[in-house]
Amino acid sequence: MHAARLSLEAAPLAGIPAIEPGADLAALIADAATRTGVKIQSSDVLVVAQKAVSKAEKRLRALDDVVPSDRARGLGAKLDKDPRLVQLILDESTDVVRAEHGVLITRTRLGHVCANAGIDSSNVPGGLVSLLPEDPDRSARHLRAQLRDRLGEAAAVVISDSFGRPWRLGQTDVAIGCAGLTPLDDRRGHLDSFGHELQATLLAVADEAAAAAGLVRTKEGREAVVVVKGLDRYVTEPDGPGAAALLRPREDDLFE
Amino acid sequence: MHAARLSLEAAPLAGIPAIEPGADLAALIADAATRTGVKIQSSDVLVVAQKAVSKAEKRLRALDDVVPSDRARGLGAKLDKDPRLVQLILDESTDVVRAEHGVLITRTRLGHVCANAGIDSSNVPGGLVSLLPEDPDRSARHLRAQLRDRLGEAAAVVISDSFGRPWRLGQTDVAIGCAGLTPLDDRRGHLDSFGHELQATLLAVADEAAAAAGLVRTKEGREAVVVVKGLDRYVTEPDGPGAAALLRPREDDLFE
């Protein structure tokens, strides 16, 4: 129907300064858009780096303030990781999925399975680490509402982080939060070009949008926001189910 | 350095007909580009759907021609799958990674871990199924060379398929083959904006390019080729290591 007109554009929003703890992200984004002449529209998707959201929400911890438990010390020794970092990872997690080969993979309290519960120390001042936002879907909804107030346009918001994969090297960006974007496009029941029902096609739209945005960030990771245009058909007026809809229910997990 | 100028565009190449077994993909792509006035350049990445490559390479099998072994019958009964399909999956695989809950995840002979060894029956005539290309990196190199001959431009080629993920719902497109694109961007050793060395940042460029292309395909999956522009810095004159470089070495697999 609209096949010939589908196209995607992704570009970082220039002019966003380094995010300070407690910063007003919506104000910084709106200012940057105004100064650089970028028109943010309700059909756009803003992919915001998790680190920027974590900083704005003051989700930073000083390792010196952490007293590791015996369990954290044990895991730290086994994995050659700072036991204080291990303690923070355990505090943010419900389960340890794997702890081997120097890798600590956990299920976070929100249900994402990733290395180190998403905690890391790049792009934060020395001695500090950043935790994932407490509830990235809520963060996305909040940012979307604030941007709508400032810009009069209800662009969708995705909060992205880079996750590893069990059988593939390298990381890809995935959506840990979203608002106003259909996270999964259910193509089951549609007919393929031979008229058969399509099998097993449930496209992880929000994760692919995060991945597209990941390609236009630089190595130094300074771009807090990438504007993605062309996903109009997935942008919704309601905030929708968020990235929580992307989590496989635990009872279907074959790999825990 | 080039931060402000990074941007990505992805759009399907219109005008490619349904691919017949044995079709000359390079000729179809070159013709479509000429007819639709799309200028394919050496800095572009062409993301080609696995199904199109499999058909062109006649990687189709009739289920009626398959005699299932006892093992295939057993797995088929356990998983509620056609034992002839299970036999084909086993033939294409070195190992069964999981066989539970109606799901058969294997390691293919080339090392990709995915459901059903990538075999499926959508968008192929009734009674047939499509297998993955025998060597998708070789297919990508071959297609790139043929396109260079026809167009005088050595665009990179990615062959993409949709894979599920263990802990996330939905599928994302990944690169099962590539030529002329840096599959992994090693950002380790770079300094972040605080001057610290970046941790664990190895970007799966080819997989993110496949994901970006996946967003502009329609539900019916008719678009064999998506042209991605803006990844110039990852496009290389040599064909490079291909998507094989994205496979985690088996000795580092924590989840088999």
Short mmCIF file of C-alpha atoms in Angstrom, two decimals:
data_model
loop_
_atom_site.label_atom_id
_atom_site.label_comp_id
_atom_site.label_asym_id
_atom_site.label_seq_id
_atom_site.Cartn_x
_atom_site.Cartn_y
_atom_site.Cartn_z
CA MET A 1 0.00 0.00 0.00
CA HIS A 2 2.55 2.53 1.18
CA ALA A 3 5.50 0.36 0.16
CA ALA A 4 7.05 2.75 -2.30
CA ARG A 5 7.02 5.66 0.10
CA LEU A 6 8.59 4.05 3.13
CA SER A 7 11.87 5.61 4.07
CA LEU A 8 13.75 6.30 7.23
CA GLU A 9 16.05 9.11 8.27
CA ALA A 10 18.08 9.27 11.45
CA ALA A 11 20.32 12.13 12.56
CA PRO A 12 21.67 13.27 15.92
CA LEU A 13 20.18 16.44 17.32
CA ALA A 14 23.11 18.83 17.47
CA GLY A 15 23.61 21.36 20.22
CA ILE A 16 22.77 19.35 23.32
CA PRO A 17 25.40 20.04 25.98
CA ALA A 18 26.85 17.44 28.35
CA ILE A 19 24.02 16.43 30.68
CA GLU A 20 24.51 17.46 34.30
CA PRO A 21 22.85 15.58 37.15
CA GLY A 22 19.32 16.90 37.53
CA ALA A 23 19.31 18.55 34.09
CA ASP A 24 15.96 19.32 32.45
CA LEU A 25 16.25 17.09 29.39
CA ALA A 26 13.10 18.38 27.73
CA ALA A 27 14.35 21.96 28.00
CA LEU A 28 17.75 21.02 26.57
CA ILE A 29 16.15 19.16 23.66
CA ALA A 30 13.67 21.93 22.89
CA ASP A 31 16.41 24.57 23.04
CA ALA A 32 18.73 22.56 20.81
CA ALA A 33 15.97 22.00 18.26
CA THR A 34 15.12 25.69 18.21
CA ARG A 35 18.74 26.84 17.94
CA THR A 36 19.64 24.38 15.19
CA GLY A 37 16.41 24.87 13.25
CA VAL A 38 15.37 21.23 13.55
CA LYS A 39 11.60 20.89 13.39
CA ILE A 40 10.48 18.11 15.73
CA GLN A 41 7.11 16.74 14.67
CA SER A 42 4.50 14.45 16.18
CA SER A 43 5.43 11.82 13.61
CA ASP A 44 9.07 11.74 14.74
CA VAL A 45 10.76 9.38 17.14
CA LEU A 46 13.36 10.79 19.52
CA VAL A 47 15.83 8.13 20.57
CA VAL A 48 17.45 9.28 23.80
CA ALA A 49 20.57 7.63 25.19
CA GLN A 50 20.01 5.92 28.52
CA LYS A 51 23.05 7.63 29.96
CA ALA A 52 21.55 11.06 29.41
CA VAL A 53 18.30 10.05 31.11
CA SER A 54 20.14 8.40 34.00
CA LYS A 55 22.17 11.54 34.59
CA ALA A 56 19.15 13.82 34.39
CA GLU A 57 17.43 11.56 36.92
CA LYS A 58 20.53 11.58 39.16
CA ARG A 59 20.89 7.81 38.87
CA LEU A 60 24.59 8.03 39.72
CA ARG A 61 26.32 6.27 42.58
CA ALA A 62 29.78 6.69 44.09
CA LEU A 63 31.52 3.34 44.40
CA ASP A 64 33.13 4.62 47.61
CA ASP A 65 29.69 4.75 49.24
CA VAL A 66 28.97 1.05 48.60
CA VAL A 67 29.68 -1.63 51.21
CA PRO A 68 29.80 -4.98 49.41
CA SER A 69 28.16 -8.04 50.94
CA ASP A 70 29.90 -11.38 51.21
CA ARG A 71 28.05 -12.53 48.11
CA ALA A 72 29.25 -9.49 46.14
CA ARG A 73 32.82 -10.10 47.35
CA GLY A 74 32.61 -13.72 46.29
CA LEU A 75 31.26 -12.91 42.84
CA GLY A 76 33.71 -10.05 42.46
CA ALA A 77 36.65 -12.35 43.19
CA LYS A 78 35.32 -15.00 40.79
CA LEU A 79 34.71 -12.53 37.96
CA ASP A 80 37.57 -10.12 38.64
CA LYS A 81 35.13 -7.25 39.15
CA ASP A 82 35.08 -4.53 41.81
CA PRO A 83 32.91 -6.01 44.60
CA ARG A 84 31.27 -2.61 45.14
CA LEU A 85 30.14 -2.61 41.50
CA VAL A 86 28.92 -6.19 41.92
CA GLN A 87 26.91 -5.09 44.95
CA LEU A 88 25.19 -2.35 42.94
CA ILE A 89 24.46 -4.83 40.15
CA LEU A 90 22.88 -7.26 42.63
CA ASP A 91 20.86 -4.44 44.20
CA GLU A 92 19.41 -3.60 40.78
CA SER A 93 18.62 -7.21 39.88
CA THR A 94 16.22 -9.98 40.80
CA ASP A 95 18.35 -12.86 39.49
CA VAL A 96 21.81 -13.74 38.33
CA VAL A 97 21.45 -15.36 34.90
CA ARG A 98 25.16 -16.11 34.30
CA ALA A 99 28.31 -15.38 36.25
CA GLU A 100 31.20 -16.86 34.30
CA HIS A 101 34.20 -15.87 32.17
CA GLY A 102 34.31 -12.44 33.81
CA VAL A 103 30.73 -11.73 32.71
CA LEU A 104 27.85 -10.98 35.07
CA ILE A 105 24.46 -11.19 33.37
CA THR A 106 21.41 -10.50 35.47
CA ARG A 107 17.70 -9.88 35.16
CA THR A 108 17.09 -6.32 36.30
CA ARG A 109 14.23 -5.47 38.60
CA LEU A 110 12.32 -4.29 35.53
CA GLY A 111 12.97 -7.54 33.69
CA HIS A 112 15.71 -6.68 31.20
CA VAL A 113 18.40 -9.33 30.90
CA CYS A 114 21.78 -7.70 30.31
CA ALA A 115 25.36 -7.48 31.50
CA ASN A 116 26.01 -5.65 34.78
CA ALA A 117 22.36 -4.63 35.15
CA GLY A 118 23.15 -1.84 32.70
CA ILE A 119 25.51 -0.16 35.17
CA ASP A 120 28.62 1.44 33.73
CA SER A 121 31.20 4.10 34.23
CA SER A 122 31.81 5.53 30.77
CA ASN A 123 30.82 9.15 30.24
CA VAL A 124 30.37 9.80 33.95
CA PRO A 125 32.85 11.56 36.27
CA GLY A 126 35.53 9.42 37.96
CA GLY A 127 34.47 7.28 40.90
CA LEU A 128 30.82 7.35 39.84
CA VAL A 129 28.78 4.83 37.91
CA SER A 130 25.40 5.28 36.26
CA LEU A 131 22.44 3.01 36.92
CA LEU A 132 19.60 2.49 34.47
CA PRO A 133 16.62 4.81 35.01
CA GLU A 134 14.36 3.46 37.73
CA ASP A 135 11.48 3.01 35.27
CA PRO A 136 12.55 3.87 31.72
CA ASP A 137 8.99 3.60 30.34
CA ARG A 138 7.87 6.16 32.90
CA SER A 139 10.88 8.32 31.98
CA ALA A 140 9.88 8.11 28.31
CA ARG A 141 6.28 9.05 29.02
CA HIS A 142 7.40 11.94 31.21
CA LEU A 143 9.83 13.28 28.62
CA ARG A 144 7.23 12.94 25.88
CA ALA A 145 4.70 14.94 27.90
CA GLN A 146 7.22 17.65 28.69
CA LEU A 147 8.28 17.94 25.07
CA ARG A 148 4.64 18.16 24.00
CA ASP A 149 4.19 21.04 26.42
CA ARG A 150 7.27 22.83 25.09
CA LEU A 151 7.00 22.10 21.39
CA GLY A 152 3.32 21.44 20.84
CA GLU A 153 4.30 18.20 19.10
CA ALA A 154 3.93 14.77 20.65
CA ALA A 155 6.94 13.00 19.17
CA ALA A 156 7.44 9.43 20.34
CA VAL A 157 10.32 8.85 22.77
CA VAL A 158 12.58 5.79 22.93
CA ILE A 159 15.23 5.38 25.62
CA SER A 160 18.03 3.20 24.29
CA ASP A 161 20.90 1.25 25.72
CA SER A 162 23.51 -1.04 24.16
CA PHE A 163 23.09 -4.71 25.04
CA GLY A 164 25.26 -7.66 24.15
CA ARG A 165 23.85 -10.85 22.65
CA PRO A 166 24.54 -14.42 23.77
CA TRP A 167 25.71 -15.79 20.41
CA ARG A 168 26.81 -12.71 18.53
CA LEU A 169 29.72 -10.40 19.15
CA GLY A 170 29.29 -6.70 19.62
CA GLN A 171 26.39 -4.79 21.02
CA THR A 172 23.27 -3.40 19.44
CA ASP A 173 21.08 -0.65 20.78
CA VAL A 174 17.72 -1.73 22.15
CA ALA A 175 14.76 0.12 23.65
CA ILE A 176 14.66 -0.01 27.44
CA GLY A 177 11.83 2.52 27.51
CA CYS A 178 9.37 3.97 25.06
CA ALA A 179 6.25 6.11 24.81
CA GLY A 180 4.12 6.73 21.75
CA LEU A 181 5.78 4.08 19.60
CA THR A 182 4.31 0.66 18.82
CA PRO A 183 7.03 -1.51 20.37
CA LEU A 184 6.08 -4.68 18.49
CA ASP A 185 4.47 -4.86 15.06
CA ASP A 186 2.43 -8.02 14.97
CA ARG A 187 2.49 -9.28 11.42
CA ARG A 188 1.03 -12.68 12.20
CA GLY A 189 -2.15 -13.34 10.33
CA HIS A 190 -1.06 -11.19 7.41
CA LEU A 191 -0.69 -12.90 4.09
CA ASP A 192 2.62 -13.14 2.31
CA SER A 193 2.99 -12.55 -1.41
CA PHE A 194 1.88 -16.14 -2.09
CA GLY A 195 -1.25 -15.71 0.01
CA HIS A 196 -0.01 -17.87 2.90
CA GLU A 197 -0.27 -16.67 6.42
CA LEU A 198 3.06 -15.25 7.56
CA GLN A 199 4.82 -17.27 10.22
CA ALA A 200 6.31 -15.90 13.37
CA THR A 201 6.68 -12.33 12.31
CA LEU A 202 6.54 -9.99 15.20
CA LEU A 203 8.86 -7.10 14.41
CA ALA A 204 10.60 -5.49 17.38
CA VAL A 205 10.06 -1.97 16.05
CA ALA A 206 11.34 -0.09 19.10
CA ASP A 207 14.54 -2.13 19.18
CA GLU A 208 15.15 -1.59 15.47
CA ALA A 209 14.54 2.16 15.91
CA ALA A 210 17.12 2.17 18.72
CA ALA A 211 19.54 0.27 16.45
CA ALA A 212 19.08 2.71 13.57
CA ALA A 213 19.81 5.57 15.96
CA GLY A 214 22.87 3.76 17.28
CA LEU A 215 24.46 3.92 13.84
CA VAL A 216 24.62 7.72 13.85
CA ARG A 217 26.17 8.18 17.26
CA THR A 218 29.90 8.74 17.36
CA LYS A 219 32.45 6.70 19.22
CA GLU A 220 32.60 9.27 22.01
CA GLY A 221 28.90 8.90 22.70
CA ARG A 222 28.21 12.59 23.06
CA GLU A 223 24.94 12.59 21.14
CA ALA A 224 22.17 12.31 23.69
CA VAL A 225 19.35 12.45 21.16
CA VAL A 226 18.82 11.08 17.67
CA VAL A 227 15.79 12.17 15.65
CA VAL A 228 14.30 9.38 13.54
CA LYS A 229 11.84 10.34 10.82
CA GLY A 230 9.75 8.02 8.67
CA LEU A 231 8.23 5.76 11.32
CA ASP A 232 4.91 7.63 11.28
CA ARG A 233 2.91 4.41 10.96
CA TYR A 234 4.26 3.19 14.28
CA VAL A 235 3.82 6.48 16.20
CA THR A 236 0.67 6.55 18.30
CA GLU A 237 -1.24 9.24 20.15
CA PRO A 238 -1.47 7.12 23.34
CA ASP A 239 1.82 6.35 25.06
CA GLY A 240 1.07 2.63 24.69
CA PRO A 241 2.57 -0.34 26.55
CA GLY A 242 6.17 0.84 26.47
CA ALA A 243 9.30 -1.27 26.21
CA ALA A 244 7.89 -3.55 28.92
CA ALA A 245 6.00 -5.21 26.04
CA LEU A 246 9.36 -6.31 24.61
CA LEU A 247 10.24 -8.45 27.61
CA ARG A 248 9.76 -12.16 27.09
CA PRO A 249 7.66 -13.53 29.95
CA ARG A 250 9.82 -15.40 32.37
CA GLU A 251 7.87 -18.63 31.99
CA ASP A 252 8.85 -18.65 28.29
CA ASP A 253 12.55 -18.14 29.00
CA LEU A 254 14.51 -21.14 27.71
CA PHE A 255 17.89 -19.75 28.74
CA GLU A 256 17.79 -18.65 32.34
CA MET B 1 35.00 15.32 14.26
CA HIS B 2 32.22 14.37 11.86
CA ALA B 3 29.59 14.29 14.61
CA ALA B 4 27.36 17.00 13.21
CA ARG B 5 27.20 15.48 9.75
CA LEU B 6 26.30 11.90 10.62
CA SER B 7 22.95 10.90 9.28
CA LEU B 8 21.38 7.79 7.92
CA GLU B 9 18.79 7.18 5.23
CA ALA B 10 17.17 3.87 4.40
CA ALA B 11 14.64 3.23 1.66
CA PRO B 12 13.55 0.15 -0.27
CA LEU B 13 14.66 -0.08 -3.86
CA ALA B 14 11.42 -0.06 -5.83
CA GLY B 15 10.86 -2.07 -8.96
CA ILE B 16 12.38 -5.42 -8.07
CA PRO B 17 10.02 -8.19 -9.17
CA ALA B 18 9.30 -11.36 -7.22
CA ILE B 19 12.52 -13.38 -7.28
CA GLU B 20 12.31 -16.62 -9.26
CA PRO B 21 14.59 -19.56 -8.50
CA GLY B 22 17.87 -18.99 -10.30
CA ALA B 23 17.22 -15.28 -10.86
CA ASP B 24 20.16 -12.98 -11.53
CA LEU B 25 19.87 -10.71 -8.48
CA ALA B 26 22.55 -8.28 -9.62
CA ALA B 27 20.78 -7.77 -12.93
CA LEU B 28 17.42 -7.23 -11.21
CA ILE B 29 18.95 -4.72 -8.79
CA ALA B 30 20.83 -2.83 -11.49
CA ASP B 31 17.74 -2.71 -13.71
CA ALA B 32 15.52 -1.51 -10.87
CA ALA B 33 17.98 1.21 -9.94
CA THR B 34 18.22 2.39 -13.53
CA ARG B 35 14.47 2.36 -14.09
CA THR B 36 13.65 4.18 -10.87
CA GLY B 37 16.49 6.67 -11.14
CA VAL B 38 18.14 5.57 -7.90
CA LYS B 39 21.86 6.24 -7.99
CA ILE B 40 23.69 3.45 -6.18
CA GLN B 41 27.08 4.64 -4.99
CA SER B 42 30.18 3.02 -3.56
CA SER B 43 29.40 4.59 -0.19
CA ASP B 44 25.98 2.90 0.00
CA VAL B 45 25.02 -0.29 1.74
CA LEU B 46 22.52 -2.58 0.02
CA VAL B 47 20.66 -4.71 2.54
CA VAL B 48 19.29 -7.72 0.72
CA ALA B 49 16.66 -9.98 2.26
CA GLN B 50 17.89 -13.52 2.85
CA LYS B 51 14.80 -14.92 1.16
CA ALA B 52 15.67 -13.21 -2.11
CA VAL B 53 19.21 -14.59 -2.04
CA SER B 54 18.03 -18.06 -1.09
CA LYS B 55 15.60 -18.11 -4.00
CA ALA B 56 18.16 -16.80 -6.46
CA GLU B 57 20.53 -19.53 -5.27
CA LYS B 58 17.76 -22.15 -5.56
CA ARG B 59 17.98 -22.95 -1.86
CA LEU B 60 14.42 -24.32 -1.87
CA ARG B 61 13.38 -27.77 -0.81
CA ALA B 62 10.11 -29.66 -1.23
CA LEU B 63 8.98 -31.15 2.07
CA ASP B 64 7.59 -34.11 0.12
CA ASP B 65 11.14 -35.05 -0.88
CA VAL B 66 12.37 -35.33 2.71
CA VAL B 67 12.45 -38.63 4.59
CA PRO B 68 12.63 -37.86 8.30
CA SER B 69 14.93 -39.87 10.56
CA ASP B 70 13.81 -41.31 13.88
CA ARG B 71 15.41 -38.36 15.63
CA ALA B 72 13.50 -35.89 13.48
CA ARG B 73 10.26 -37.78 14.12
CA GLY B 74 10.90 -37.70 17.85
CA LEU B 75 11.70 -33.99 17.92
CA GLY B 76 8.77 -33.26 15.63
CA ALA B 77 6.36 -35.05 17.96
CA LYS B 78 7.82 -33.28 21.00
CA LEU B 79 7.66 -29.83 19.41
CA ASP B 80 4.54 -30.27 17.27
CA LYS B 81 6.53 -29.61 14.09
CA ASP B 82 6.46 -31.36 10.74
CA PRO B 83 9.17 -34.07 11.06
CA ARG B 84 10.27 -33.39 7.48
CA LEU B 85 10.94 -29.76 8.40
CA VAL B 86 12.78 -30.93 11.53
CA GLN B 87 14.93 -33.19 9.35
CA LEU B 88 15.91 -30.26 7.12
CA ILE B 89 16.71 -28.17 10.21
CA LEU B 90 18.94 -30.93 11.60
CA ASP B 91 20.64 -31.32 8.21
CA GLU B 92 21.51 -27.62 8.22
CA SER B 93 22.76 -27.61 11.83
CA THR B 94 25.68 -28.84 13.88
CA ASP B 95 23.91 -28.73 17.27
CA VAL B 96 20.54 -28.43 18.87
CA VAL B 97 20.74 -25.55 21.36
CA ARG B 98 17.16 -25.77 22.71
CA ALA B 99 14.18 -27.94 21.83
CA GLU B 100 11.34 -26.95 24.16
CA HIS B 101 8.00 -25.15 24.18
CA GLY B 102 7.53 -25.79 20.47
CA VAL B 103 10.79 -24.01 19.69
CA LEU B 104 13.78 -25.56 17.94
CA ILE B 105 16.92 -23.46 18.21
CA THR B 106 20.05 -24.76 16.57
CA ARG B 107 23.53 -23.71 15.60
CA THR B 108 23.70 -23.72 11.83
CA ARG B 109 26.62 -25.21 10.00
CA LEU B 110 27.95 -21.68 9.55
CA GLY B 111 27.62 -20.90 13.25
CA HIS B 112 24.49 -18.77 13.49
CA VAL B 113 22.23 -19.64 16.42
CA CYS B 114 18.59 -19.18 15.47
CA ALA B 115 15.19 -20.83 15.34
CA ASN B 116 14.66 -23.55 12.73
CA ALA B 117 18.12 -23.03 11.21
CA GLY B 118 16.59 -20.09 9.38
CA ILE B 119 14.32 -22.36 7.35
CA ASP B 120 10.84 -21.07 6.62
CA SER B 121 7.92 -21.26 4.27
CA SER B 122 6.67 -17.68 3.99
CA ASN B 123 6.98 -16.04 0.59
CA VAL B 124 7.77 -19.32 -1.16
CA PRO B 125 5.36 -21.43 -3.19
CA GLY B 126 3.29 -24.04 -1.32
CA GLY B 127 5.04 -27.25 -0.28
CA LEU B 128 8.46 -25.62 -0.49
CA VAL B 129 10.64 -24.15 2.21
CA SER B 130 13.67 -21.90 1.86
CA LEU B 131 17.01 -22.66 3.46
CA LEU B 132 19.58 -20.01 4.32
CA PRO B 133 22.17 -19.42 1.60
CA GLU B 134 24.94 -21.99 1.80
CA ASP B 135 27.54 -19.32 2.61
CA PRO B 136 25.93 -15.88 2.94
CA ASP B 137 29.29 -14.07 3.17
CA ARG B 138 30.27 -15.62 -0.13
CA SER B 139 26.87 -14.66 -1.55
CA ALA B 140 27.42 -11.07 -0.41
CA ARG B 141 30.89 -10.92 -1.96
CA HIS B 142 29.60 -12.39 -5.18
CA LEU B 143 26.68 -9.97 -5.42
CA ARG B 144 28.93 -7.02 -4.61
CA ALA B 145 31.35 -8.00 -7.40
CA GLN B 146 28.54 -8.44 -9.90
CA LEU B 147 27.01 -5.09 -8.99
CA ARG B 148 30.40 -3.43 -9.32
CA ASP B 149 30.68 -4.87 -12.82
CA ARG B 150 27.23 -3.63 -13.78
CA LEU B 151 27.15 -0.27 -12.04
CA GLY B 152 30.80 0.68 -11.70
CA GLU B 153 30.14 1.30 -7.99
CA ALA B 154 31.25 -1.05 -5.22
CA ALA B 155 28.41 -0.60 -2.74
CA ALA B 156 28.62 -2.77 0.36
CA VAL B 157 26.21 -5.69 0.55
CA VAL B 158 24.52 -7.05 3.68
CA ILE B 159 22.32 -10.14 3.62
CA SER B 160 19.77 -9.91 6.41
CA ASP B 161 17.45 -12.28 8.19
CA SER B 162 15.07 -11.83 11.14
CA PHE B 163 16.18 -13.59 14.32
CA GLY B 164 14.44 -13.89 17.67
CA ARG B 165 16.17 -13.12 20.94
CA PRO B 166 16.21 -15.25 24.09
CA TRP B 167 14.88 -12.64 26.50
CA ARG B 168 13.07 -10.19 24.26
CA LEU B 169 9.93 -10.64 22.24
CA GLY B 170 9.80 -10.01 18.54
CA GLN B 171 12.49 -10.34 15.97
CA THR B 172 15.13 -7.99 14.73
CA ASP B 173 16.99 -8.13 11.46
CA VAL B 174 20.62 -9.18 11.67
CA ALA B 175 23.40 -9.62 9.13
CA ILE B 176 23.98 -13.23 8.13
CA GLY B 177 26.34 -12.15 5.37
CA CYS B 178 28.21 -9.02 4.40
CA ALA B 179 30.89 -7.70 2.06
CA GLY B 180 32.49 -4.29 2.10
CA LEU B 181 31.04 -3.23 5.44
CA THR B 182 32.94 -3.19 8.73
CA PRO B 183 30.83 -5.67 10.68
CA LEU B 184 32.05 -4.59 14.12
CA ASP B 185 33.23 -1.13 15.09
CA ASP B 186 35.74 -1.56 17.85
CA ARG B 187 35.44 1.46 20.10
CA ARG B 188 37.51 0.03 22.90
CA GLY B 189 40.53 2.13 23.67
CA HIS B 190 38.73 5.32 22.64
CA LEU B 191 38.25 7.94 25.29
CA ASP B 192 34.83 9.03 26.45
CA SER B 193 33.92 12.66 27.00
CA PHE B 194 35.53 12.51 30.48
CA GLY B 195 38.78 11.16 29.07
CA HIS B 196 38.26 7.63 30.42
CA GLU B 197 38.76 4.65 28.24
CA LEU B 198 35.40 3.39 26.97
CA GLN B 199 34.33 0.04 28.32
CA ALA B 200 33.02 -2.84 26.31
CA THR B 201 31.94 -0.92 23.27
CA LEU B 202 32.07 -3.00 20.19
CA LEU B 203 29.22 -1.85 17.95
CA ALA B 204 27.62 -4.52 15.76
CA VAL B 205 27.42 -2.22 12.74
CA ALA B 206 26.24 -4.80 10.22
CA ASP B 207 23.44 -5.96 12.52
CA GLU B 208 22.30 -2.39 13.17
CA ALA B 209 22.33 -1.69 9.42
CA ALA B 210 20.15 -4.77 8.90
CA ALA B 211 17.82 -3.53 11.65
CA ALA B 212 17.52 -0.06 10.13
CA ALA B 213 16.62 -1.66 6.80
CA GLY B 214 14.09 -3.92 8.50
CA LEU B 215 12.08 -0.87 9.55
CA VAL B 216 11.32 0.11 5.97
CA ARG B 217 10.14 -3.25 4.73
CA THR B 218 6.39 -3.79 4.63
CA LYS B 219 4.47 -6.56 6.32
CA GLU B 220 4.24 -8.50 3.09
CA GLY B 221 8.01 -8.64 2.77
CA ARG B 222 8.11 -7.86 -0.92
CA GLU B 223 11.09 -5.51 -0.75
CA ALA B 224 14.15 -7.56 -1.57
CA VAL B 225 16.59 -4.68 -1.29
CA VAL B 226 16.91 -1.64 0.97
CA VAL B 227 19.46 1.05 0.14
CA VAL B 228 21.11 2.54 3.22
CA LYS B 229 23.03 5.79 2.81
CA GLY B 230 25.18 7.54 5.39
CA LEU B 231 27.36 4.67 6.56
CA ASP B 232 30.30 5.76 4.40
CA ARG B 233 32.76 5.52 7.29
CA TYR B 234 32.04 1.82 7.64
CA VAL B 235 32.15 0.95 3.93
CA THR B 236 35.49 -0.50 2.87
CA GLU B 237 37.13 -1.21 -0.47
CA PRO B 238 38.10 -4.77 0.59
CA ASP B 239 35.22 -7.15 1.22
CA GLY B 240 36.52 -7.70 4.76
CA PRO B 241 35.75 -10.49 7.22
CA GLY B 242 32.01 -10.67 6.57
CA ALA B 243 29.28 -11.52 9.03
CA ALA B 244 31.37 -14.48 10.23
CA ALA B 245 33.13 -11.89 12.41
CA LEU B 246 29.84 -11.39 14.29
CA LEU B 247 29.70 -14.94 15.55
CA ARG B 248 30.71 -15.37 19.17
CA PRO B 249 33.34 -18.11 19.38
CA ARG B 250 31.83 -21.27 20.71
CA GLU B 251 34.20 -21.46 23.66
CA ASP B 252 32.80 -18.12 24.89
CA ASP B 253 29.17 -19.24 24.64
CA LEU B 254 27.59 -19.17 28.11
CA PHE B 255 24.18 -20.30 26.88
CA GLU B 256 24.52 -23.41 24.77
#
